[in-house]
Amino acid sequence: IKDEERYWRDILNTGGSNTKLGDLTGERVEAIHRAISKRAPVAANRACASLARALGIAMKAGWIDRNPAVGIKRNPEEARERYLTEDEIVRLREAVDQHPERASALIVWFALLTGARRGEILQARWPDIDLKAGVWMKPRLTTKQRRTHRLPLSADAVAVLRELRALSPSLDLVTPGNSETTLTRLKRAWNAIRRRARLEDVRFHDLRHAHASILISRGCSLALVGAALGHTQAQTTMRYAHLMDGALRDAANLVASVAAPRRAN
């Protein structure tokens, strides 16, 4: 919501506030996009996309005949990929164990163990988690795929949840307080943990990438990784395909060992 509010402030402050809906042209949208791009190229793309969605609603309502935000050339974006090495994961675990605010620190470690998004974790509820069976049923309203995601949990992840529940047995998975307080505490804890672990360039979402990279480096298929992360489209998981070089090389060597001619003694 805060992001959307920021996008619309940018749209209105760069020439959109005095324009009637019916007078909004593609040239005007391009000018708005260029103006925002001078300061924040990626935010300009997001603002343009938000404007296009809003104008799409206006078209369905019959207020306009065409969407002038469709077809606007966006700024190039480079996907950010940051994966943790095994040494960095060790440092992260040490920083988690040393952090004084235990509940938030446990949520950080749980994110790495499960590959779950921060929002999914903060909206998790105890009725959705079967600690005995080690299964987390993520409700469809909390996942980007808008469908229930059944996630089997490791023994370590279950141990984290048991400790969290001991800290707050009558409340939801999140730390005590309302969701805003919980998020604030988690952000503060995460910043402290990554500084202690010397991982200042690592985002919370990179823990999800780290989870995927560990699976792939150990020979798991992209299909399995996609199932673990809750992807509904294979193309979403394909971003991790380049991490399979080791496994693919082993497979190639396996074929070569069978196909190579036998050498005479």
Short mmCIF file of C-alpha atoms in Angstrom, two decimals:
data_model
loop_
_atom_site.label_atom_id
_atom_site.label_comp_id
_atom_site.label_asym_id
_atom_site.label_seq_id
_atom_site.Cartn_x
_atom_site.Cartn_y
_atom_site.Cartn_z
CA ILE A 1 0.00 0.00 0.00
CA LYS A 2 2.83 2.39 0.87
CA ASP A 3 4.53 1.61 -2.44
CA GLU A 4 1.34 2.32 -4.38
CA GLU A 5 0.87 5.60 -2.51
CA ARG A 6 4.41 6.60 -3.43
CA TYR A 7 3.87 5.72 -7.09
CA TRP A 8 0.72 7.83 -7.26
CA ARG A 9 2.38 10.79 -5.55
CA ASP A 10 5.02 10.59 -8.28
CA ILE A 11 2.35 10.38 -10.99
CA LEU A 12 0.40 13.36 -9.66
CA ASN A 13 3.47 15.47 -8.89
CA THR A 14 4.91 15.03 -12.37
CA GLY A 15 1.99 16.42 -14.34
CA GLY A 16 -0.94 14.12 -13.78
CA SER A 17 -2.87 16.03 -11.14
CA ASN A 18 -4.48 18.60 -13.47
CA THR A 19 -5.25 16.21 -16.31
CA LYS A 20 -8.78 14.99 -16.93
CA LEU A 21 -9.07 11.26 -17.47
CA GLY A 22 -10.40 11.66 -21.00
CA ASP A 23 -7.55 14.02 -21.92
CA LEU A 24 -4.78 11.67 -20.77
CA THR A 25 -2.71 10.67 -23.81
CA GLY A 26 0.13 8.28 -24.42
CA GLU A 27 2.46 11.25 -24.85
CA ARG A 28 1.43 12.57 -21.43
CA VAL A 29 2.04 9.18 -19.81
CA GLU A 30 5.46 8.99 -21.49
CA ALA A 31 6.30 12.42 -20.08
CA ILE A 32 5.30 11.31 -16.59
CA HIS A 33 7.42 8.16 -16.97
CA ARG A 34 10.44 10.16 -18.16
CA ALA A 35 10.13 12.64 -15.30
CA ILE A 36 10.08 9.92 -12.65
CA SER A 37 12.86 8.02 -14.44
CA LYS A 38 15.30 10.89 -13.87
CA ARG A 39 15.20 10.13 -10.16
CA ALA A 40 14.17 6.48 -9.93
CA PRO A 41 14.08 4.40 -13.16
CA VAL A 42 12.65 1.27 -11.53
CA ALA A 43 10.02 3.23 -9.59
CA ALA A 44 9.04 4.89 -12.87
CA ASN A 45 8.28 1.46 -14.33
CA ARG A 46 6.20 0.53 -11.30
CA ALA A 47 4.30 3.80 -11.40
CA CYS A 48 3.54 3.32 -15.09
CA ALA A 49 2.31 -0.21 -14.41
CA SER A 50 0.08 1.01 -11.57
CA LEU A 51 -1.33 3.73 -13.82
CA ALA A 52 -1.98 1.18 -16.56
CA ARG A 53 -3.92 -1.04 -14.13
CA ALA A 54 -6.03 1.89 -12.96
CA LEU A 55 -6.78 2.96 -16.53
CA GLY A 56 -7.71 -0.63 -17.34
CA ILE A 57 -10.38 -0.41 -14.64
CA ALA A 58 -11.54 2.87 -16.17
CA MET A 59 -11.91 1.17 -19.56
CA LYS A 60 -14.04 -1.61 -18.05
CA ALA A 61 -16.23 1.07 -16.47
CA GLY A 62 -16.70 2.72 -19.84
CA TRP A 63 -15.04 5.98 -18.83
CA ILE A 64 -12.37 5.82 -21.57
CA ASP A 65 -12.07 3.97 -24.88
CA ARG A 66 -8.37 3.14 -24.77
CA ASN A 67 -5.60 2.74 -22.21
CA PRO A 68 -2.88 5.34 -22.92
CA ALA A 69 -0.45 3.69 -20.47
CA VAL A 70 -0.30 0.48 -22.50
CA GLY A 71 2.75 0.18 -24.76
CA ILE A 72 4.89 2.71 -22.91
CA LYS A 73 8.53 1.66 -23.21
CA ARG A 74 9.87 0.79 -19.76
CA ASN A 75 13.35 1.34 -18.41
CA PRO A 76 15.65 -1.70 -18.52
CA GLU A 77 15.86 -3.59 -15.24
CA GLU A 78 18.50 -6.08 -14.22
CA ALA A 79 17.26 -8.86 -11.97
CA ARG A 80 19.11 -8.79 -8.67
CA GLU A 81 20.48 -12.15 -7.64
CA ARG A 82 22.32 -12.64 -4.37
CA TYR A 83 23.02 -16.12 -3.05
CA LEU A 84 24.65 -17.04 0.23
CA THR A 85 27.79 -19.14 0.39
CA GLU A 86 28.08 -21.89 2.99
CA ASP A 87 30.45 -19.71 5.04
CA GLU A 88 27.94 -16.86 4.95
CA ILE A 89 25.17 -19.19 6.12
CA VAL A 90 27.36 -20.23 9.06
CA ARG A 91 27.89 -16.57 9.96
CA LEU A 92 24.17 -15.94 9.62
CA ARG A 93 23.34 -18.79 11.99
CA GLU A 94 25.83 -17.47 14.54
CA ALA A 95 24.32 -13.99 14.30
CA VAL A 96 20.82 -15.42 14.71
CA ASP A 97 21.85 -17.32 17.83
CA GLN A 98 23.48 -14.22 19.33
CA HIS A 99 20.62 -11.81 18.69
CA PRO A 100 18.81 -10.85 21.93
CA GLU A 101 15.29 -10.60 20.46
CA ARG A 102 14.78 -14.33 20.10
CA ALA A 103 11.38 -14.44 18.37
CA SER A 104 12.43 -12.17 15.49
CA ALA A 105 15.75 -13.98 15.15
CA LEU A 106 13.91 -17.30 14.88
CA ILE A 107 11.73 -15.90 12.10
CA VAL A 108 14.87 -14.98 10.16
CA TRP A 109 16.20 -18.52 10.44
CA PHE A 110 12.80 -19.99 9.62
CA ALA A 111 12.80 -17.98 6.38
CA LEU A 112 16.05 -19.64 5.29
CA LEU A 113 14.87 -23.11 6.32
CA THR A 114 11.59 -22.85 4.40
CA GLY A 115 12.23 -20.41 1.56
CA ALA A 116 8.98 -18.70 2.52
CA ARG A 117 8.34 -15.04 1.80
CA ARG A 118 8.36 -12.60 4.68
CA GLY A 119 4.68 -11.81 4.22
CA GLU A 120 3.75 -15.49 4.26
CA ILE A 121 5.61 -15.99 7.53
CA LEU A 122 4.15 -12.92 9.21
CA GLN A 123 0.62 -13.98 8.22
CA ALA A 124 1.10 -17.59 9.31
CA ARG A 125 -1.36 -18.89 11.88
CA TRP A 126 -1.00 -21.82 14.23
CA PRO A 127 -4.16 -23.58 12.93
CA ASP A 128 -2.45 -23.80 9.51
CA ILE A 129 0.58 -25.61 10.96
CA ASP A 130 0.64 -29.26 11.98
CA LEU A 131 3.72 -29.55 14.17
CA LYS A 132 3.28 -33.28 14.66
CA ALA A 133 3.12 -34.04 10.94
CA GLY A 134 5.56 -31.25 10.09
CA VAL A 135 3.33 -29.58 7.48
CA TRP A 136 2.48 -25.93 6.90
CA MET A 137 -0.66 -25.23 4.85
CA LYS A 138 -0.23 -21.71 3.55
CA PRO A 139 -3.69 -20.20 2.88
CA ARG A 140 -4.19 -19.02 -0.69
CA LEU A 141 -4.78 -15.43 0.45
CA THR A 142 -1.23 -15.20 1.82
CA THR A 143 0.57 -16.57 -1.25
CA LYS A 144 1.29 -14.81 -4.52
CA GLN A 145 -0.16 -17.78 -6.38
CA ARG A 146 -3.52 -17.32 -4.67
CA ARG A 147 -3.82 -21.01 -3.93
CA THR A 148 -3.17 -23.12 -0.87
CA HIS A 149 0.45 -24.25 -0.73
CA ARG A 150 1.21 -27.42 1.23
CA LEU A 151 4.77 -27.22 2.51
CA PRO A 152 6.39 -30.15 4.37
CA LEU A 153 8.77 -28.84 7.02
CA SER A 154 12.19 -30.07 8.06
CA ALA A 155 12.81 -31.20 11.62
CA ASP A 156 14.83 -28.02 12.20
CA ALA A 157 11.98 -25.83 10.95
CA VAL A 158 9.54 -27.62 13.26
CA ALA A 159 11.97 -27.09 16.16
CA VAL A 160 12.00 -23.36 15.37
CA LEU A 161 8.20 -23.29 15.40
CA ARG A 162 8.02 -25.15 18.69
CA GLU A 163 10.34 -22.60 20.27
CA LEU A 164 8.30 -19.75 18.81
CA ARG A 165 5.13 -21.26 20.20
CA ALA A 166 6.74 -21.61 23.60
CA LEU A 167 7.55 -17.90 23.47
CA SER A 168 3.98 -17.01 22.48
CA PRO A 169 1.65 -19.99 23.04
CA SER A 170 -1.66 -18.11 22.84
CA LEU A 171 -0.83 -15.84 19.92
CA ASP A 172 -0.18 -16.29 16.24
CA LEU A 173 3.18 -17.29 14.86
CA VAL A 174 4.29 -13.67 14.75
CA THR A 175 5.92 -11.97 17.71
CA PRO A 176 3.67 -10.34 20.34
CA GLY A 177 1.90 -7.16 19.31
CA ASN A 178 0.08 -6.09 16.19
CA SER A 179 1.40 -6.80 12.71
CA GLU A 180 2.98 -3.37 12.32
CA THR A 181 4.93 -3.80 15.55
CA THR A 182 5.95 -7.29 14.48
CA LEU A 183 7.21 -6.08 11.12
CA THR A 184 9.10 -3.22 12.74
CA ARG A 185 10.77 -5.59 15.19
CA LEU A 186 11.64 -8.03 12.44
CA LYS A 187 13.19 -5.31 10.26
CA ARG A 188 15.23 -4.05 13.19
CA ALA A 189 16.36 -7.57 14.07
CA TRP A 190 17.20 -8.42 10.46
CA ASN A 191 19.34 -5.30 10.04
CA ALA A 192 21.22 -6.09 13.24
CA ILE A 193 21.69 -9.75 12.30
CA ARG A 194 23.00 -9.08 8.81
CA ARG A 195 25.42 -6.44 10.14
CA ARG A 196 26.77 -8.89 12.72
CA ALA A 197 27.05 -11.57 10.02
CA ARG A 198 28.77 -9.07 7.66
CA LEU A 199 26.00 -9.51 5.08
CA GLU A 200 25.03 -5.86 4.61
CA ASP A 201 24.19 -6.37 0.92
CA VAL A 202 21.78 -9.25 1.62
CA ARG A 203 18.02 -8.55 1.64
CA PHE A 204 15.50 -10.58 3.62
CA HIS A 205 14.08 -11.92 0.34
CA ASP A 206 17.55 -13.24 -0.54
CA LEU A 207 17.02 -15.92 2.13
CA ARG A 208 14.43 -17.38 -0.25
CA HIS A 209 17.00 -17.40 -3.05
CA ALA A 210 19.52 -19.02 -0.71
CA HIS A 211 17.05 -21.79 0.08
CA ALA A 212 16.57 -22.48 -3.63
CA SER A 213 20.29 -22.38 -4.39
CA ILE A 214 21.03 -24.94 -1.65
CA LEU A 215 18.44 -27.32 -3.09
CA ILE A 216 19.77 -26.99 -6.63
CA SER A 217 23.42 -27.29 -5.60
CA ARG A 218 22.53 -30.60 -3.95
CA GLY A 219 21.05 -31.94 -7.18
CA CYS A 220 17.35 -31.20 -6.69
CA SER A 221 15.39 -30.63 -9.90
CA LEU A 222 13.84 -27.32 -10.87
CA ALA A 223 10.42 -28.96 -10.55
CA LEU A 224 11.15 -29.86 -6.93
CA VAL A 225 12.48 -26.38 -6.19
CA GLY A 226 9.37 -24.87 -7.76
CA ALA A 227 7.16 -27.05 -5.58
CA ALA A 228 9.11 -26.07 -2.46
CA LEU A 229 8.80 -22.37 -3.23
CA GLY A 230 5.16 -22.60 -4.28
CA HIS A 231 5.66 -21.61 -7.91
CA THR A 232 2.74 -22.35 -10.23
CA GLN A 233 4.63 -21.62 -13.45
CA ALA A 234 7.85 -23.36 -14.48
CA GLN A 235 9.22 -20.15 -15.98
CA THR A 236 9.31 -18.59 -12.51
CA THR A 237 11.69 -21.30 -11.31
CA MET A 238 13.84 -21.08 -14.44
CA ARG A 239 15.65 -18.09 -12.95
CA TYR A 240 17.61 -20.62 -10.91
CA ALA A 241 18.55 -22.80 -13.89
CA HIS A 242 22.08 -21.39 -14.10
CA LEU A 243 22.78 -22.80 -10.63
CA MET A 244 22.48 -26.33 -12.01
CA ASP A 245 25.84 -26.26 -13.82
CA GLY A 246 27.43 -28.68 -11.36
CA ALA A 247 24.61 -31.20 -11.53
CA LEU A 248 24.42 -30.92 -15.32
CA ARG A 249 28.18 -31.44 -15.62
CA ASP A 250 27.96 -34.56 -13.47
CA ALA A 251 25.15 -35.81 -15.73
CA ALA A 252 27.23 -35.11 -18.83
CA ASN A 253 30.19 -36.96 -17.34
CA LEU A 254 27.90 -39.88 -16.55
CA VAL A 255 26.87 -40.13 -20.20
CA ALA A 256 30.47 -39.81 -21.31
CA SER A 257 31.57 -42.61 -19.01
CA VAL A 258 29.02 -44.94 -20.61
CA ALA A 259 29.51 -43.79 -24.20
CA ALA A 260 33.31 -43.60 -24.16
CA PRO A 261 35.03 -46.53 -25.91
CA ARG A 262 36.72 -49.01 -23.63
CA ARG A 263 40.49 -48.84 -23.67
CA ALA A 264 42.41 -51.99 -24.33
CA ASN A 265 44.79 -53.12 -21.58
#
